[in-house]
Tab-separated table of C-alpha atoms in Angstrom:
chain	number	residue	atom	x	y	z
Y	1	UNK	CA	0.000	0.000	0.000
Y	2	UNK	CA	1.439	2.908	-1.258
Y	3	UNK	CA	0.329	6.794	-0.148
Y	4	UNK	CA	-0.041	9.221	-3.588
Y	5	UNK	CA	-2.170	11.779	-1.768
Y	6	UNK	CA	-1.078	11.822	2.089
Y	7	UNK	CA	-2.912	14.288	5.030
Y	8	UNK	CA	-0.955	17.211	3.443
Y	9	UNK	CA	-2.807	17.048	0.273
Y	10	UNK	CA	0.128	16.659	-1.691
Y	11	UNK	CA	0.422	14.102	-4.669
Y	12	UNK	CA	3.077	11.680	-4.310
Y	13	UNK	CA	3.887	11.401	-8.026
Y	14	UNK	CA	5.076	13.808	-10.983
Y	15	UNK	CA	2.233	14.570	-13.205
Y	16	UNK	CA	1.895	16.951	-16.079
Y	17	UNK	CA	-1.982	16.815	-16.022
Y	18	UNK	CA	-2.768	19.993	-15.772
Y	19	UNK	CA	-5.681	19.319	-13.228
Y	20	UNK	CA	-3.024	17.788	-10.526
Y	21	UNK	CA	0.302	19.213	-11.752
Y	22	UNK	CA	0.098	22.177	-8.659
Y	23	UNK	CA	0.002	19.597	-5.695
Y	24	UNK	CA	2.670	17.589	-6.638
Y	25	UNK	CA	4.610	17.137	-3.140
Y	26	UNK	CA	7.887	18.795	-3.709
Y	27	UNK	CA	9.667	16.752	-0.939
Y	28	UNK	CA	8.230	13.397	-2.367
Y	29	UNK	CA	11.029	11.306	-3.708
Y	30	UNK	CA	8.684	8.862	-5.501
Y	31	UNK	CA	9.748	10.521	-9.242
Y	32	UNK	CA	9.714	6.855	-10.637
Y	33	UNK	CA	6.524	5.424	-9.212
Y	34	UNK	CA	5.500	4.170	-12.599
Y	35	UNK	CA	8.717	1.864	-12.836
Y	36	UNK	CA	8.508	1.107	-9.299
Y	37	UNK	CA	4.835	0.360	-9.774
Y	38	UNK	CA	6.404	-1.445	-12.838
Y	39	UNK	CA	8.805	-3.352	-10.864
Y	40	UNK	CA	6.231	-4.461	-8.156
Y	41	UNK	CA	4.119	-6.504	-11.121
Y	42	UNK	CA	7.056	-7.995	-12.237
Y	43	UNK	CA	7.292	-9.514	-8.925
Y	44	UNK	CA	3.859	-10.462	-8.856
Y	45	UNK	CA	2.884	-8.047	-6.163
Y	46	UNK	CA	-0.410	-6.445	-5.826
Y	47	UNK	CA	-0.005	-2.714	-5.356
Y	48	UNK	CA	-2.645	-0.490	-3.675
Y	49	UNK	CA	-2.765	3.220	-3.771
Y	50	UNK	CA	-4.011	5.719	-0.512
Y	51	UNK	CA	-5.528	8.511	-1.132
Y	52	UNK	CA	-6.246	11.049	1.768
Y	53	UNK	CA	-9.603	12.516	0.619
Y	54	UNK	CA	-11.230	14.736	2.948
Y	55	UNK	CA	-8.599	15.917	4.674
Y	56	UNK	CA	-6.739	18.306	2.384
Y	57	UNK	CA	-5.199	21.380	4.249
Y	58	UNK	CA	-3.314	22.052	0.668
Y	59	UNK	CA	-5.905	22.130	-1.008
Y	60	UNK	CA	-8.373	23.890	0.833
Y	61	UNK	CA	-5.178	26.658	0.771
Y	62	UNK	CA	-5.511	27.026	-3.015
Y	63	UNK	CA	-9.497	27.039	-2.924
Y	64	UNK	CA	-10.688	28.353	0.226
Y	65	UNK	CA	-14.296	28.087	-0.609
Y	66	UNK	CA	-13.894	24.359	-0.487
Y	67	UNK	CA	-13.644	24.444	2.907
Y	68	UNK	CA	-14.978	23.276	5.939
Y	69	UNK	CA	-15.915	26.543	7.730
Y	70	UNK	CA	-15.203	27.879	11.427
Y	71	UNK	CA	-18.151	29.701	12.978
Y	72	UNK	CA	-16.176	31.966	14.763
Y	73	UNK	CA	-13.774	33.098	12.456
Y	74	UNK	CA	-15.532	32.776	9.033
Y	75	UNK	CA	-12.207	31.279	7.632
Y	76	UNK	CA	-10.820	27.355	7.158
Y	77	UNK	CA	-11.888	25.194	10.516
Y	78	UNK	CA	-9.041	23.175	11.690
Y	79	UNK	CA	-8.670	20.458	13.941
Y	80	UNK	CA	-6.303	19.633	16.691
Y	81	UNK	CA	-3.505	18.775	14.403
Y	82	UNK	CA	-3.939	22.225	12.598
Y	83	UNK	CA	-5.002	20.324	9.637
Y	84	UNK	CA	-8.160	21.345	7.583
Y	85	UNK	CA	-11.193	19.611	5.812
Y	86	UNK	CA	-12.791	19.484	2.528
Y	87	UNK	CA	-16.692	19.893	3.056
Y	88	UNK	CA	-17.693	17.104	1.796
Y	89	UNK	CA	-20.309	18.899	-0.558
Y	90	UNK	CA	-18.135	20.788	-2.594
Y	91	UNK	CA	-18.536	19.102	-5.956
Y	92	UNK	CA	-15.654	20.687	-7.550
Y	93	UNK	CA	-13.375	18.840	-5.595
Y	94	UNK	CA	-15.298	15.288	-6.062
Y	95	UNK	CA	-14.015	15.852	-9.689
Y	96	UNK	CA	-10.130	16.880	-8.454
Y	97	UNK	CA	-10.500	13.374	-6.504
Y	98	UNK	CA	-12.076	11.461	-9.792
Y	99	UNK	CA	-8.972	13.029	-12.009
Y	100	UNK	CA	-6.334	11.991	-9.431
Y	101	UNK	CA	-7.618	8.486	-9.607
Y	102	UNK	CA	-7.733	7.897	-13.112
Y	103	UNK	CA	-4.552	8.975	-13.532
Y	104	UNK	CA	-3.346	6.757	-10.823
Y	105	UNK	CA	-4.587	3.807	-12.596
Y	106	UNK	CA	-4.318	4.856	-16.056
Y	107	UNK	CA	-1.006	6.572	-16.117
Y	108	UNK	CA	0.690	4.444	-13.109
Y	109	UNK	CA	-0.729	1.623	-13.326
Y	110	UNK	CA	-1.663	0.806	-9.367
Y	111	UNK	CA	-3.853	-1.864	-9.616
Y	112	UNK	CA	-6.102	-0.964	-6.446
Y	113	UNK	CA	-6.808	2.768	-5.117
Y	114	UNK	CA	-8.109	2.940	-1.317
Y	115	UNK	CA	-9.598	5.634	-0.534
Y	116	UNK	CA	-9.010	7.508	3.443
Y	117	UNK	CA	-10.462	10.353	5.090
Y	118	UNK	CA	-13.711	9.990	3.363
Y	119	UNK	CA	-15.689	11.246	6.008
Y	120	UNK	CA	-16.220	14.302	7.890
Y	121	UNK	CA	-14.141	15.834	10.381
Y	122	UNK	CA	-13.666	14.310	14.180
Y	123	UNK	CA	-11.066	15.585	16.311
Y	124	UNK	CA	-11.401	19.293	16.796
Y	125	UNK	CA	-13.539	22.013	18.123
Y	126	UNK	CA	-16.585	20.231	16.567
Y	127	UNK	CA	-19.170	22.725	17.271
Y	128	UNK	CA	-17.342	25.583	15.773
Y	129	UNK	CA	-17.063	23.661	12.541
Y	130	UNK	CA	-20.139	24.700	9.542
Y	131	UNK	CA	-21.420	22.675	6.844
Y	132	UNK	CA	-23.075	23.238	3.649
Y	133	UNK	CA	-24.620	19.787	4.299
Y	134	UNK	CA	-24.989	18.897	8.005
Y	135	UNK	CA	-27.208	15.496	6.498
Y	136	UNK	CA	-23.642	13.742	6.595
Y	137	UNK	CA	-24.334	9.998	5.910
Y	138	UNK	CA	-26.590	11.134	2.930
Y	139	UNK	CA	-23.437	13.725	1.913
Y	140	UNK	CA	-21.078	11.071	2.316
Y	141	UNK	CA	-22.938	8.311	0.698
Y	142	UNK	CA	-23.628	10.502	-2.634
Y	143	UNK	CA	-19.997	11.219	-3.099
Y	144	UNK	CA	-19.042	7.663	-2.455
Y	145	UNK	CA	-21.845	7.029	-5.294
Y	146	UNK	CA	-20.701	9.250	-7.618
Y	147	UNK	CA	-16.562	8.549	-7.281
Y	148	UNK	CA	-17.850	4.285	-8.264
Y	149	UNK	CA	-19.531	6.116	-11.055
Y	150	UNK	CA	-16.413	7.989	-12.306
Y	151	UNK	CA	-13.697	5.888	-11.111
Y	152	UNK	CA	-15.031	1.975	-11.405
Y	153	UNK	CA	-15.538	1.918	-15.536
Y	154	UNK	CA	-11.737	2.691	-15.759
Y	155	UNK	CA	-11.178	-1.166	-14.764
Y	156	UNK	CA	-9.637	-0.220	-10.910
Y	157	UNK	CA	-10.731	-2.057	-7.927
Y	158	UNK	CA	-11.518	0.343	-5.492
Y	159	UNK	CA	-11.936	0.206	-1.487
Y	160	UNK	CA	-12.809	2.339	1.650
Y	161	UNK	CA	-11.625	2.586	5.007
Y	162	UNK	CA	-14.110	2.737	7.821
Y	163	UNK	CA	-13.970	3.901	11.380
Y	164	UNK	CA	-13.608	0.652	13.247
Y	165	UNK	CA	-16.983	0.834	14.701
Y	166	UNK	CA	-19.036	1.451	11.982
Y	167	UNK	CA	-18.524	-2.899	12.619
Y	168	UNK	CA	-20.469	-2.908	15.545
Y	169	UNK	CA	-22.397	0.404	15.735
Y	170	UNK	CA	-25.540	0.971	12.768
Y	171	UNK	CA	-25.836	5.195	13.488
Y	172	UNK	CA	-22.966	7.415	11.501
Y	173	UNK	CA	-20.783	7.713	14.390
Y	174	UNK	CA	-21.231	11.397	13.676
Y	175	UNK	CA	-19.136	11.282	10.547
Y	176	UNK	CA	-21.102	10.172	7.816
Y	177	UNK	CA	-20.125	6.876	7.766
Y	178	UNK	CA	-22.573	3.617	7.457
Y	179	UNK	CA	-21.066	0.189	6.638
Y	180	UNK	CA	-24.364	-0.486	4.578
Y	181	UNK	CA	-24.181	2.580	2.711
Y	182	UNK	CA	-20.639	2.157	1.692
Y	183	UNK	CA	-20.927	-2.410	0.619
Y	184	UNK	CA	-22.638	-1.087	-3.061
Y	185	UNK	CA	-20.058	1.242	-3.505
Y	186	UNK	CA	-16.808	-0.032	-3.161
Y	187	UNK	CA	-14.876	-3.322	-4.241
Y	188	UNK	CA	-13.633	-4.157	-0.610
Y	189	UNK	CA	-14.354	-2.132	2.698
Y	190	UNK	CA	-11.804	-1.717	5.059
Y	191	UNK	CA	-12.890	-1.295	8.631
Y	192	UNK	CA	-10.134	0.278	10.942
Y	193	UNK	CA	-10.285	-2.369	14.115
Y	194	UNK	CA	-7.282	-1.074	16.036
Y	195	UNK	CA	-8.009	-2.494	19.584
Y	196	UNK	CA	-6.160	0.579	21.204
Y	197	UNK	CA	-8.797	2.451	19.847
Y	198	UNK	CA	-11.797	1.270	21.468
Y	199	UNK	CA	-13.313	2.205	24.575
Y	200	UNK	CA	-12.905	1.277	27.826
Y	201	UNK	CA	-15.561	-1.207	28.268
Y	202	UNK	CA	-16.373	-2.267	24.842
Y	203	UNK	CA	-18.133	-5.323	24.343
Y	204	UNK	CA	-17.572	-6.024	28.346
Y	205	UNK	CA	-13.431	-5.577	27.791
Y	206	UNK	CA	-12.099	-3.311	30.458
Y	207	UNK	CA	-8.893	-2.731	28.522
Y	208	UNK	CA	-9.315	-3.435	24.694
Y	209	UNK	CA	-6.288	-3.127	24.043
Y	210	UNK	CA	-4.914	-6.123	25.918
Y	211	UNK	CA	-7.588	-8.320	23.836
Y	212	UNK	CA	-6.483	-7.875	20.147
Y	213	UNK	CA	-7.830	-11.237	19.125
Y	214	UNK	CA	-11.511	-10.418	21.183
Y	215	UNK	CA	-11.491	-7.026	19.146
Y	216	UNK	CA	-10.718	-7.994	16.250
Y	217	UNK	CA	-13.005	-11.464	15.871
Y	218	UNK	CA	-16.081	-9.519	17.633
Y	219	UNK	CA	-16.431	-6.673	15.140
Y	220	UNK	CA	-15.489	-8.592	11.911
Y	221	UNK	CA	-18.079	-11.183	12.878
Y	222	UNK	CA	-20.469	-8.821	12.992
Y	223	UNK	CA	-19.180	-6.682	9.884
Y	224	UNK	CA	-19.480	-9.777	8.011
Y	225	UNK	CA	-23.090	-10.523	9.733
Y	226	UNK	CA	-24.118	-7.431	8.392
Y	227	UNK	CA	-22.791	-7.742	4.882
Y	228	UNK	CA	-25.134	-10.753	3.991
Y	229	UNK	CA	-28.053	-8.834	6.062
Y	230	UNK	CA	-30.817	-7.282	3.760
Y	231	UNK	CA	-31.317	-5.228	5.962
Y	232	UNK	CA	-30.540	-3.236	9.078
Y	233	UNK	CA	-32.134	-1.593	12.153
Y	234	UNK	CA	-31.079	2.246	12.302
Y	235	UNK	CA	-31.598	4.588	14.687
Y	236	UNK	CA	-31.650	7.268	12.087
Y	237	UNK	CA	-32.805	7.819	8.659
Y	238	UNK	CA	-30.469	10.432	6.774
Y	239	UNK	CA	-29.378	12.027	10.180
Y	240	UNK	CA	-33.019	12.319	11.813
Y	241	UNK	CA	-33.397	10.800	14.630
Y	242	UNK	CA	-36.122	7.767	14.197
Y	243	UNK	CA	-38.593	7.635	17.673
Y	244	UNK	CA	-37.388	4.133	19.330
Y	245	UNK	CA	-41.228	3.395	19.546
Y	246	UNK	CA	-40.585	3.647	15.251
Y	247	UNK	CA	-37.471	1.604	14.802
Y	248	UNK	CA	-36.558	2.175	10.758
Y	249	UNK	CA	-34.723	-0.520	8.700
Y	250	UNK	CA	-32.163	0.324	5.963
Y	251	UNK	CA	-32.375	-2.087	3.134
Y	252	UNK	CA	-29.684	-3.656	0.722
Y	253	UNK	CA	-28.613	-6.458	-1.090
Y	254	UNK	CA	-26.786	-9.239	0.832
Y	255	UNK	CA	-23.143	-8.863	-0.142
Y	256	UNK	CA	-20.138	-11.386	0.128
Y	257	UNK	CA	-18.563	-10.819	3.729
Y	258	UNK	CA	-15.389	-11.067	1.398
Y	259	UNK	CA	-16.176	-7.593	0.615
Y	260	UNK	CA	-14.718	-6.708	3.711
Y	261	UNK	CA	-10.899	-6.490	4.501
Y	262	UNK	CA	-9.527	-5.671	7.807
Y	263	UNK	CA	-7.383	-2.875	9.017
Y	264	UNK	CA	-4.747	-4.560	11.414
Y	265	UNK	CA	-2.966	-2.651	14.380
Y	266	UNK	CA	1.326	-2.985	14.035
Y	267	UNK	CA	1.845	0.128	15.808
Y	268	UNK	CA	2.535	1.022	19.631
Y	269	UNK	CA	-0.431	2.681	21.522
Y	270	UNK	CA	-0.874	2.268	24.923
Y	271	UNK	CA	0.754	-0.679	24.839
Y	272	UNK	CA	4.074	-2.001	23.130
Y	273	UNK	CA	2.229	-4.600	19.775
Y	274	UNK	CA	4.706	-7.855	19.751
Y	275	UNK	CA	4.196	-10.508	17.438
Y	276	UNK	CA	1.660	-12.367	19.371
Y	277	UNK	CA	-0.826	-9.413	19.023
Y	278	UNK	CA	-0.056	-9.267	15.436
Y	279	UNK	CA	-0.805	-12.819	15.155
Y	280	UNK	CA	-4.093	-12.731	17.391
Y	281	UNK	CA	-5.623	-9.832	14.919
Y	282	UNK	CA	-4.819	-12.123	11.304
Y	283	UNK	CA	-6.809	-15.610	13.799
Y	284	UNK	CA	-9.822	-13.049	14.414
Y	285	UNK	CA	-9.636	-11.792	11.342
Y	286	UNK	CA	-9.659	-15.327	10.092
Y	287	UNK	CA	-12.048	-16.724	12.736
Y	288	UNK	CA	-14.748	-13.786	11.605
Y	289	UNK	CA	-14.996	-15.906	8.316
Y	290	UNK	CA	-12.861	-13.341	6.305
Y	291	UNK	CA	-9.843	-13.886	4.135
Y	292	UNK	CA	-7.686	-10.729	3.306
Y	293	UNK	CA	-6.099	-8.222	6.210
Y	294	UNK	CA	-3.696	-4.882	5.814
Y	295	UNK	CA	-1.514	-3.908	8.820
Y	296	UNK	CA	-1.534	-0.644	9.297
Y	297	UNK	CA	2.297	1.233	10.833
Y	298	UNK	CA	2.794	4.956	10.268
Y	299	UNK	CA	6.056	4.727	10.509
Y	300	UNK	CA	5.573	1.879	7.698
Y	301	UNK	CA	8.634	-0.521	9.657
C-alpha cells in the first residue's frame, strides 16, 4: 500500500496533467513510481494506492471556498492537528479526486486505489465547525456514489476505510459513515479495528487493548453478519433521529462478507504490539470468516 495523496494534500507522483500538476509534493522522492509500480508486477505483487480525501489542508489553501468553515472566524476550521477539511459537498473537488484516480490507474498503473479520510471531520472544536450539508451519511454516501460512477468503468478495484466501529455500531458515528451505505459502492471495505482504539468497556473488555484477538473477531463477525443482512435496524434515517417506539430498517442487497478487509494494528499505543498481538488480529480476522487483512504502521517498519 502505497500513499499518492497523504494528510498534506500533496500528490506523491510527478504529473503533467494539468488538473493535478500544482500539488505535486515537492519533498516526495517517488519521481519513478510508474517503474517502481512497474517493478512491483514484475514480482507479482499487488499494489494499492491511498488517497487522503477529505482531509486536504493544501488544497483547501488554493481554494478556500472548499472548505470546511469555522463559525467563529468565518475562515478554514481546523482540527487539533492544525489540519483542515474538505466539506464534503463541494462538488468541484469530487471531480479533483475522480482526475487523481484515473490517472493513478491509467497513467501508473496501481492496480487498487483505497480511498481515506472519506468522512467528515472528528477531532477538533466540533461545534465551531459549519457545513453546507450537516445530512452527513446522505453527503457522504452521494460522493461515495458518484466517485464508483467515475472511477469503477476505468477497470480499478476500489476500497474504503471505515472507522472501526461502523462494525459494531448501525448510526454514523457522527461522521457520515454507514457500513451499509458504503458495501454497493466499493470493491472491498476496510474497517479500521485497532483495539487501542476502542473504549474502555467495549463489548464487556475493560482494557481493549490487551484483547487484540476479542477485538478484532467480535467486530469482523459482525461486519461480516451485516454484509449478507438485507437489511438493518437504524436509529436514524439520513441524520433524523427515528422515535425508538418507530425503529426504521435500511435495506440492501446481501453482499459477500469477502467484501470486507480488515485494518490490522502494528503500531505502539498504549501498549508495546509484539508478534503475538499481530498474530491474534490475522486468527480473528480469520475466525470472523474473512480472508484478506492490511496492517496498518505509520512509521511503515
Amino acid at each position: 500500500v502505497i500513499d499518492i495523496k497523504d494528510y498534506t494534500g500533496r500528490i506523491a507522483f510527478t504529473t503533467e496533467n494539468p488538473a493535478l500538476a500544482d500539488s505535486v509534493s515537492d519533498a516526495c522522492g517517488a519521481r519513478d513510481m510508474r517503474s517502481f509500480v512497474q517493478a512491483l508486477h514484475e514480482k507479482n505483487i499487488y499494489v494499492i494506492g491511498r488517497v487522503t480525501v477529505f482531509q486536504d489542508p493544501y488544497y483547501t489553501g488554493k481554494h478556500p471556498e472548499s472548505a470546511v468553515k469555522s463559525a467563529s472566524t468565518g475562515g478554514a476550521w481546523k482540527d487539533y492537528k492544525g489540519l483542515s477539511f474538505i466539506d464534503v459537498s463541494h462538488r468541484p473537488y469530487w471531480d479533483y479526486v475522480v482526475e487523481l484516480s484515473r490517472e493513478a490507474y491509467e497513467v501508473f498503473g496501481f492496480d487498487e486505489l483505497n480511498y481515506d479520510y472519506i468522512r467528515y471531520p472528528s477531532d477538533g472544536p466540533m461545534k465551531d465547525a459549519v457545513y453546507v450539508n450537516p445530512n452527513k451519511s446522505a453527503a457522504i454516501e452521494a460522493f461515495w456514489k458518484y466517485l464508483s460512477e467515475k472511477v469503477k468503468p476505468v477497470g480499478v478495484m476500489m476500497s474504503a476505510d471505515l472507522f472501526g466501529m461502523t462494525a459494531t455500531n448501525t448510526d454514523d458515528l457522527n461522521i457520515g459513515q454507514q457500513l451499509e451505505r458504503a458495501l454497493p459502492h466499493f470493491d472491498f471495505v476496510m474497517p479500521m479495528v485497532y483495539p487501542s482504539h476502542y473504549p474502555k468497556g467495549f463489548n464487556n473488555l475493560g482494557n481493549p487493548n490487551m484483547h487484540p484477538y476479542e477485538i478484532v473477531q467480535f467486530s469482523m463477525a459482525e461486519a461480516a453478519r451485516r454484509a449478507q443482512a438485507t437489511s438493518t435496524v437504524v436509529p436514524t434515517i439520513d441524520g433524523t433521529p427515528i422515535a425508538s417506539t418507530s425503529p426504521q430498517l435500511y435495506t440492501k442487497p446481501a453482499f459477500s462478507p469477502l467484501k470486507l478487509r480488515t485494518w490490522l494494528q502494528d503500531f505502539d499505543y498504549g501498549k508495546e504490539y509484539t508478534v503475538a498481538d499481530i498474530k491474534a488480529q490475522v486468527q480473528g480476522t480469520y475466525d470472523a470468516g474473512l480472508s484478506s487483512w492490511v496492517f496498518w504502521d505509520p512509521g511503515n517498519k
